[in-house]
Structures are given as structure tokens and as C-alpha cells.
Amino acid sequence: ARAQAMEVDESPEVAYDDIGGIDEQIREVREAVEQPLVEPERFEEAGIDPPSGVLLHGPPGTGKTMLAKAVANETDATFIKMAGSELVRKFIGEGSRLVRDLFELATEREPSIIFIDEIDAIAAKRTESKTSGDAEVQRTMMQLLSEMDGFETRGEVRIIAATNRFDMLDRAILRPGRFDRLIEVPEPNFDGREQILQIHTRDMNLSDDLDFTALASQTDGKSGAELESLATEAGMFAIRDGRTEVRMEDFEEAMEKLEEDGDAGDTITS
Ligand code: ATP
């Protein structure tokens, strides 16, 4: 069960140019995570400590996991992912044990990047969540913070966490020496959507009528993950129609379908 809780990837395939619309965030992550791994001596010479932990926050499907994987890829580091929800355990000591295992593995495989997704599952303000009021969950979080303390000078293990619910977080985890570099990853704007659509259609056989500008303006409010689905769905419409060339009309049909699916989803949850 322990092995299952962690996802280990020796060489994730994501590159920085697979990520659209968040160039500034890529730059910040490179500075906070990549540079300390690749050139630790620059930080030593300058007499500054690199950020202990980096926290990526923003809406779902905007590229937070991709960013963490891309840094691992670019630095030839092992990518080790753990979901915060996996750290919420029934039995006493089990969550802390997992945290210890996580850091042990990261040390064995260094250079490595620990990515903790949904950090809010163990680090929400007590008033905001039933689980974090739980003494066991508190202990798991304390274990995480104390493991992070142990890494300050080593630099071969970097820690990135992510959340969709920044407002819910216990501010104590943001203190210096903890997750002390915050990077907001927002929903893509017009240019971002255009870039993301271009990325996800790179390998497609596109017809000349494809208008990325029009698509970007018709997809206001869509995340990167939703734009990826749109491109895939458009490809499916072309195939269904017996074509291998993907046209603007396929994207229009795909948009309608995703709107309908989205509405159906809304009905179920409400
Ligand atoms: P969550 O908070 O739900 O975990 P996330 O922000 O970590 O989401 P990712 O897992 O990085 O989101 O993105 C999911 C998928 O959506 C990616 O594999 C990618 O195909 C697509 N995607 C998301 N954001 C972008 C982006 N900025 N550029 C290109 N593709 C993107």
C-alpha cells in the first residue's frame, strides 16, 4: 500500500514548452527549484538560502503538476508524487510513517523532486476542515514540516506542493523555512488559451480553416485541462466523420459537446 501511495517517475516527459500561458510561473519555478539543484554553489556564494518549499496554487487543471514534472525532467531529477489525501490515514502513526518513507525514498533517489498534490488535505485551517481538526492529521503535517527542516542545507531534494484551495490553508505552513515561495498559477487568459490549444494540436493534421484566435475567444474561462479535452474531442469528431484532417467545424462540435457534458455534470452535483 505504501508503494501505491507514491508515484515515482525517473524521467517525466513534460518539457517547459509543453506548458502554455504561464511563462512567468515557469521562470519563477526555475529560479526557486531548478537553480538551487543545478547550481547550489551560486546560492552558497551569495550567502542566501534557496526557498525551502514552493507552493503552487490556483484552479484545477492549469498546469501545476506539469510544472513540477517539467522541472524534474529538466534537472534529471526523480519525480515523486504523493497526494495529500493519501496522507490522511485511519491508523495512528500511519500518515507520519508515509511522510518518512517519502523523504527516505527522495534521499535514495536524489536529485529528486517531491510533489505533494492537494496539500490542503493535511494543511487546512482547523476550522475549515474536519480532517485537519484531527490530531492524527496534525501530526502528519508536523512530520512533513520537520522532514523539510532536515533538508535545508542539502539541496538535492526539492519540495513542491500544490493546492486548489489556497484560502483554506493554515498560514503556519507558509512561514520561512516551510513553503516560503508562493507561485500562483491562474486560469489561462486569451493568449494562454491560444498557446495551449496550439500545444495540444501540435501533432494533429489540421485544416487551413483552423482559427486559433477565434477558438481562444470562444473558450473564456476554460482551463488547460479543458482545452486539452476540447482538442481531443475535435479529433474524435473528424475520425467519426471518416476524415484524418481536423477542421474548425470539429472544434465547434466539440465545444458544444463539452458544454453539454459540463451542464450534465452541474446537474448531478447540484
Ligand atoms: P489539479 O489541481 O487538478 O491537480 P493541475 O493544475 O495540476 O490540476 P495538470 O495536472 O498540470 O493540472 O494538468 C492536467 C492536464 O491538462 C495536463 O496533463 C495537460 O495536458 C493539460 N494542461 C493543463 N494546463 C496546461 C497548460 N498550461 N499548458 C498545456 N497543457 C495544460
Short mmCIF file of C-alpha atoms and ligand atoms in Angstrom, two decimals:
data_model
loop_
_atom_site.label_atom_id
_atom_site.label_comp_id
_atom_site.label_asym_id
_atom_site.label_seq_id
_atom_site.Cartn_x
_atom_site.Cartn_y
_atom_site.Cartn_z
CA ALA A 1 0.00 0.00 0.00
CA ARG A 2 2.93 2.26 0.79
CA ALA A 3 4.36 1.98 -2.72
CA GLN A 4 0.95 2.61 -4.24
CA ALA A 5 0.53 5.86 -2.36
CA MET A 6 3.53 7.33 -4.17
CA GLU A 7 4.03 7.78 -7.86
CA VAL A 8 7.67 7.59 -8.86
CA ASP A 9 8.81 8.71 -12.28
CA GLU A 10 12.52 8.59 -13.07
CA SER A 11 12.17 10.74 -16.15
CA PRO A 12 8.87 12.54 -16.66
CA GLU A 13 8.32 13.51 -20.28
CA VAL A 14 6.94 17.01 -19.78
CA ALA A 15 9.10 19.90 -21.06
CA TYR A 16 8.67 23.61 -20.36
CA ASP A 17 7.48 24.25 -23.91
CA ASP A 18 4.61 21.78 -23.40
CA ILE A 19 3.14 24.25 -20.92
CA GLY A 20 1.24 27.20 -22.34
CA GLY A 21 0.31 30.61 -20.98
CA ILE A 22 2.31 30.58 -17.74
CA ASP A 23 5.78 31.74 -18.78
CA GLU A 24 6.19 33.91 -15.71
CA GLN A 25 5.37 30.96 -13.43
CA ILE A 26 7.83 28.76 -15.32
CA ARG A 27 10.51 31.39 -14.76
CA GLU A 28 9.74 31.54 -11.03
CA VAL A 29 9.80 27.77 -10.63
CA ARG A 30 13.11 27.55 -12.45
CA GLU A 31 14.59 30.15 -10.16
CA ALA A 32 13.23 28.59 -6.96
CA VAL A 33 13.67 24.89 -7.75
CA GLU A 34 15.88 24.33 -10.77
CA GLN A 35 18.70 26.76 -9.98
CA PRO A 36 19.28 25.55 -6.42
CA LEU A 37 19.50 21.97 -7.78
CA VAL A 38 21.75 22.75 -10.71
CA GLU A 39 23.96 25.47 -9.25
CA PRO A 40 23.82 25.23 -5.45
CA GLU A 41 27.21 26.98 -5.25
CA ARG A 42 25.69 30.22 -6.57
CA PHE A 43 23.39 30.33 -3.58
CA GLU A 44 26.21 29.49 -1.20
CA GLU A 45 28.49 32.15 -2.64
CA ALA A 46 25.73 34.72 -2.46
CA GLY A 47 25.06 33.64 1.10
CA ILE A 48 21.37 33.03 0.61
CA ASP A 49 19.23 30.01 1.30
CA PRO A 50 17.09 28.85 -1.60
CA PRO A 51 13.37 28.60 -0.83
CA SER A 52 12.68 25.57 1.38
CA GLY A 53 9.43 24.64 -0.27
CA VAL A 54 7.47 26.00 -3.20
CA LEU A 55 3.69 26.16 -3.14
CA LEU A 56 1.80 26.29 -6.43
CA HIS A 57 -1.77 27.45 -6.06
CA GLY A 58 -4.61 28.08 -8.47
CA PRO A 59 -7.68 26.47 -10.05
CA PRO A 60 -7.72 22.80 -11.14
CA GLY A 61 -6.19 21.77 -14.46
CA THR A 62 -3.99 24.83 -15.01
CA GLY A 63 -0.63 23.05 -15.21
CA LYS A 64 0.64 22.79 -11.63
CA THR A 65 1.51 19.11 -11.89
CA MET A 66 3.01 19.70 -15.34
CA LEU A 67 5.27 22.42 -13.94
CA ALA A 68 6.60 20.14 -11.21
CA LYS A 69 7.20 17.33 -13.73
CA ALA A 70 8.92 19.68 -16.16
CA VAL A 71 11.40 20.85 -13.52
CA ALA A 72 12.18 17.23 -12.66
CA ASN A 73 12.68 16.45 -16.33
CA GLU A 74 14.87 19.47 -16.92
CA THR A 75 17.11 18.73 -13.94
CA ASP A 76 17.23 14.95 -14.48
CA ALA A 77 15.67 14.56 -11.06
CA THR A 78 13.39 11.74 -9.94
CA PHE A 79 9.80 12.91 -9.69
CA ILE A 80 7.99 11.56 -6.62
CA LYS A 81 4.34 12.43 -6.27
CA MET A 82 2.12 11.97 -3.25
CA ALA A 83 -1.47 13.15 -2.91
CA GLY A 84 -2.28 14.91 0.35
CA SER A 85 -5.45 12.84 0.61
CA GLU A 86 -3.27 9.69 0.69
CA LEU A 87 -1.60 11.03 3.81
CA VAL A 88 -4.88 11.13 5.69
CA ARG A 89 -4.88 7.69 7.32
CA LYS A 90 -7.01 5.87 9.81
CA PHE A 91 -4.34 4.28 11.95
CA ILE A 92 -2.16 6.13 14.40
CA GLY A 93 1.29 6.88 13.03
CA GLU A 94 0.47 5.71 9.52
CA GLY A 95 0.43 9.18 7.95
CA SER A 96 3.73 10.18 9.59
CA ARG A 97 5.23 6.87 8.53
CA LEU A 98 4.30 7.61 4.90
CA VAL A 99 5.90 11.04 5.16
CA ARG A 100 9.11 9.47 6.48
CA ASP A 101 9.08 6.89 3.68
CA LEU A 102 8.55 9.65 1.15
CA PHE A 103 11.63 11.58 2.27
CA GLU A 104 13.67 8.42 2.61
CA LEU A 105 12.87 7.47 -0.96
CA ALA A 106 13.60 11.02 -2.14
CA THR A 107 17.03 10.87 -0.49
CA GLU A 108 17.81 7.48 -2.02
CA ARG A 109 16.90 8.75 -5.48
CA GLU A 110 18.40 12.22 -5.32
CA PRO A 111 18.43 14.53 -7.08
CA SER A 112 14.70 14.36 -6.64
CA ILE A 113 11.57 16.44 -6.54
CA ILE A 114 8.86 15.65 -4.05
CA PHE A 115 5.48 16.82 -5.31
CA ILE A 116 2.64 16.87 -2.78
CA ASP A 117 -0.64 17.48 -4.53
CA GLU A 118 -3.75 18.60 -2.58
CA ILE A 119 -1.65 19.73 0.36
CA ASP A 120 -4.86 21.23 1.82
CA ALA A 121 -5.96 17.70 2.78
CA ILE A 122 -3.43 17.78 5.61
CA ALA A 123 -2.83 21.53 5.98
CA ALA A 124 -6.22 23.22 6.10
CA LYS A 125 -7.12 25.58 8.91
CA ARG A 126 -8.75 23.53 11.61
CA THR A 127 -11.99 25.47 11.31
CA GLU A 128 -12.19 24.81 7.57
CA SER A 129 -11.91 21.08 7.51
CA LYS A 130 -12.97 18.12 9.57
CA THR A 131 -9.84 16.15 8.75
CA SER A 132 -7.31 18.76 9.83
CA GLY A 133 -9.00 19.13 13.21
CA ASP A 134 -7.96 15.52 13.64
CA ALA A 135 -4.91 15.16 15.90
CA GLU A 136 -3.52 12.43 13.67
CA VAL A 137 -3.64 14.67 10.59
CA GLN A 138 -1.94 17.43 12.59
CA ARG A 139 0.85 15.02 13.46
CA THR A 140 1.29 14.07 9.83
CA MET A 141 1.65 17.74 8.91
CA MET A 142 4.16 18.29 11.74
CA GLN A 143 6.14 15.34 10.46
CA LEU A 144 6.23 16.87 6.99
CA LEU A 145 7.47 20.21 8.34
CA SER A 146 10.14 18.55 10.43
CA GLU A 147 11.38 16.49 7.47
CA MET A 148 11.59 19.72 5.46
CA ASP A 149 13.78 21.25 8.19
CA GLY A 150 16.26 18.44 7.73
CA PHE A 151 16.79 19.31 4.09
CA GLU A 152 17.72 22.93 4.39
CA THR A 153 21.38 22.61 3.56
CA ARG A 154 21.41 19.57 1.33
CA GLY A 155 19.69 20.94 -1.72
CA GLU A 156 19.47 17.67 -3.61
CA VAL A 157 15.83 17.16 -2.67
CA ARG A 158 13.39 19.92 -3.54
CA ILE A 159 9.79 20.09 -2.37
CA ILE A 160 6.84 21.40 -4.34
CA ALA A 161 3.27 21.34 -3.06
CA ALA A 162 0.06 22.30 -4.84
CA THR A 163 -3.45 23.31 -3.86
CA ASN A 164 -6.69 24.49 -5.45
CA ARG A 165 -7.80 25.95 -2.12
CA PHE A 166 -5.23 28.43 -1.03
CA ASP A 167 -7.71 30.32 1.15
CA MET A 168 -8.28 27.20 3.27
CA LEU A 169 -4.62 26.69 4.17
CA ASP A 170 -3.29 27.01 7.67
CA ARG A 171 -0.95 30.01 7.32
CA ALA A 172 1.56 28.31 9.63
CA ILE A 173 2.83 26.20 6.71
CA LEU A 174 3.82 29.36 4.79
CA ARG A 175 6.35 30.59 7.35
CA PRO A 176 10.03 30.99 6.44
CA GLY A 177 11.75 27.62 6.22
CA ARG A 178 8.50 25.96 5.20
CA PHE A 179 6.52 26.62 1.99
CA ASP A 180 8.09 30.04 1.73
CA ARG A 181 7.78 30.62 -2.01
CA LEU A 182 4.26 31.03 -3.34
CA ILE A 183 3.53 30.84 -7.04
CA GLU A 184 0.03 31.46 -8.30
CA VAL A 185 -0.95 29.51 -11.41
CA PRO A 186 -4.05 31.22 -12.80
CA GLU A 187 -6.64 30.21 -15.34
CA PRO A 188 -5.24 30.95 -18.83
CA ASN A 189 -6.02 34.31 -20.45
CA PHE A 190 -6.68 34.80 -24.17
CA ASP A 191 -3.05 34.39 -25.26
CA GLY A 192 -2.59 31.49 -22.88
CA ARG A 193 -5.59 29.65 -24.31
CA GLU A 194 -4.30 30.17 -27.83
CA GLN A 195 -0.89 28.78 -26.84
CA ILE A 196 -2.38 25.80 -25.02
CA LEU A 197 -4.59 24.93 -28.00
CA GLN A 198 -1.57 25.12 -30.26
CA ILE A 199 0.39 22.81 -27.98
CA HIS A 200 -2.36 20.20 -27.87
CA THR A 201 -2.89 20.25 -31.63
CA ARG A 202 0.83 20.16 -32.49
CA ASP A 203 0.69 16.61 -33.79
CA MET A 204 -2.71 16.90 -35.44
CA ASN A 205 -3.41 17.09 -39.12
CA LEU A 206 -5.18 20.48 -39.09
CA SER A 207 -7.15 22.00 -41.94
CA ASP A 208 -6.28 25.52 -43.16
CA ASP A 209 -9.54 26.90 -41.82
CA LEU A 210 -8.47 26.42 -38.23
CA ASP A 211 -8.71 29.75 -36.44
CA PHE A 212 -6.89 29.72 -33.12
CA THR A 213 -7.80 33.32 -32.40
CA ALA A 214 -11.49 32.53 -32.70
CA LEU A 215 -11.10 29.41 -30.57
CA ALA A 216 -9.25 31.33 -27.88
CA SER A 217 -12.00 33.93 -27.69
CA GLN A 218 -14.73 31.29 -27.54
CA THR A 219 -13.13 29.43 -24.66
CA ASP A 220 -13.02 32.13 -22.00
CA GLY A 221 -12.95 30.52 -18.54
CA LYS A 222 -11.64 27.16 -19.74
CA SER A 223 -8.64 25.58 -18.03
CA GLY A 224 -5.67 23.96 -19.76
CA ALA A 225 -7.11 20.53 -18.97
CA GLU A 226 -10.43 21.52 -20.56
CA LEU A 227 -8.68 22.85 -23.65
CA GLU A 228 -6.81 19.58 -23.98
CA SER A 229 -10.14 17.69 -23.86
CA LEU A 230 -11.51 20.05 -26.48
CA ALA A 231 -8.66 19.24 -28.88
CA THR A 232 -9.01 15.50 -28.30
CA GLU A 233 -12.76 15.64 -28.76
CA ALA A 234 -12.39 17.63 -32.01
CA GLY A 235 -10.04 14.92 -33.28
CA MET A 236 -12.67 12.32 -32.43
CA PHE A 237 -15.31 14.16 -34.45
CA ALA A 238 -13.04 14.18 -37.50
CA ILE A 239 -12.37 10.45 -37.18
CA ARG A 240 -16.05 9.69 -36.70
CA ASP A 241 -16.70 11.60 -39.91
CA GLY A 242 -14.19 9.44 -41.76
CA ARG A 243 -11.55 12.18 -42.04
CA THR A 244 -8.00 12.41 -40.81
CA GLU A 245 -7.91 16.18 -41.19
CA VAL A 246 -9.33 18.13 -38.26
CA ARG A 247 -11.42 21.18 -39.17
CA MET A 248 -12.87 24.20 -37.43
CA GLU A 249 -16.32 22.58 -37.50
CA ASP A 250 -14.95 19.68 -35.43
CA PHE A 251 -13.84 22.12 -32.76
CA GLU A 252 -17.26 23.78 -32.84
CA GLU A 253 -19.00 20.42 -32.36
CA ALA A 254 -16.53 19.51 -29.64
CA MET A 255 -17.26 22.78 -27.83
CA GLU A 256 -20.99 22.06 -27.93
CA LYS A 257 -20.46 18.56 -26.63
CA LEU A 258 -18.22 19.70 -23.78
CA GLU A 259 -20.76 22.41 -22.85
CA GLU A 260 -23.49 19.76 -22.69
CA ASP A 261 -21.32 17.36 -20.68
CA GLY A 262 -20.39 20.23 -18.36
CA ASP A 263 -24.05 21.13 -17.85
CA ALA A 264 -24.90 17.49 -17.15
CA GLY A 265 -22.11 17.45 -14.55
CA ASP A 266 -23.54 20.58 -12.93
CA THR A 267 -26.96 18.98 -12.65
CA ILE A 268 -25.53 15.94 -10.93
CA THR A 269 -23.62 17.89 -8.31
CA SER A 270 -26.41 20.38 -7.52
P1 ATP B 1 -5.10 19.76 -10.38
O1 ATP B 1 -5.10 20.93 -9.47
O2 ATP B 1 -6.46 19.31 -10.78
O3 ATP B 1 -4.17 18.65 -9.96
P2 ATP B 1 -3.10 20.81 -12.21
O4 ATP B 1 -3.06 22.28 -12.16
O5 ATP B 1 -2.05 20.04 -11.51
O6 ATP B 1 -4.54 20.32 -11.77
P3 ATP B 1 -2.23 19.44 -14.55
O7 ATP B 1 -2.37 18.06 -13.97
O8 ATP B 1 -0.87 20.00 -14.64
O9 ATP B 1 -3.16 20.42 -13.73
O10 ATP B 1 -2.95 19.49 -15.96
C1 ATP B 1 -3.78 18.46 -16.42
C2 ATP B 1 -3.63 18.32 -17.93
O11 ATP B 1 -4.19 19.47 -18.56
C3 ATP B 1 -2.18 18.28 -18.37
O12 ATP B 1 -1.71 16.97 -18.47
C4 ATP B 1 -2.21 18.99 -19.71
O13 ATP B 1 -2.47 18.09 -20.74
C5 ATP B 1 -3.36 19.96 -19.59
N1 ATP B 1 -2.89 21.31 -19.20
C6 ATP B 1 -3.18 21.96 -18.05
N2 ATP B 1 -2.60 23.16 -18.01
C7 ATP B 1 -1.90 23.29 -19.15
C8 ATP B 1 -1.06 24.32 -19.69
N3 ATP B 1 -0.84 25.48 -19.03
N4 ATP B 1 -0.48 24.09 -20.90
C9 ATP B 1 -0.70 22.95 -21.57
N5 ATP B 1 -1.48 21.95 -21.12
C10 ATP B 1 -2.08 22.11 -19.92
#
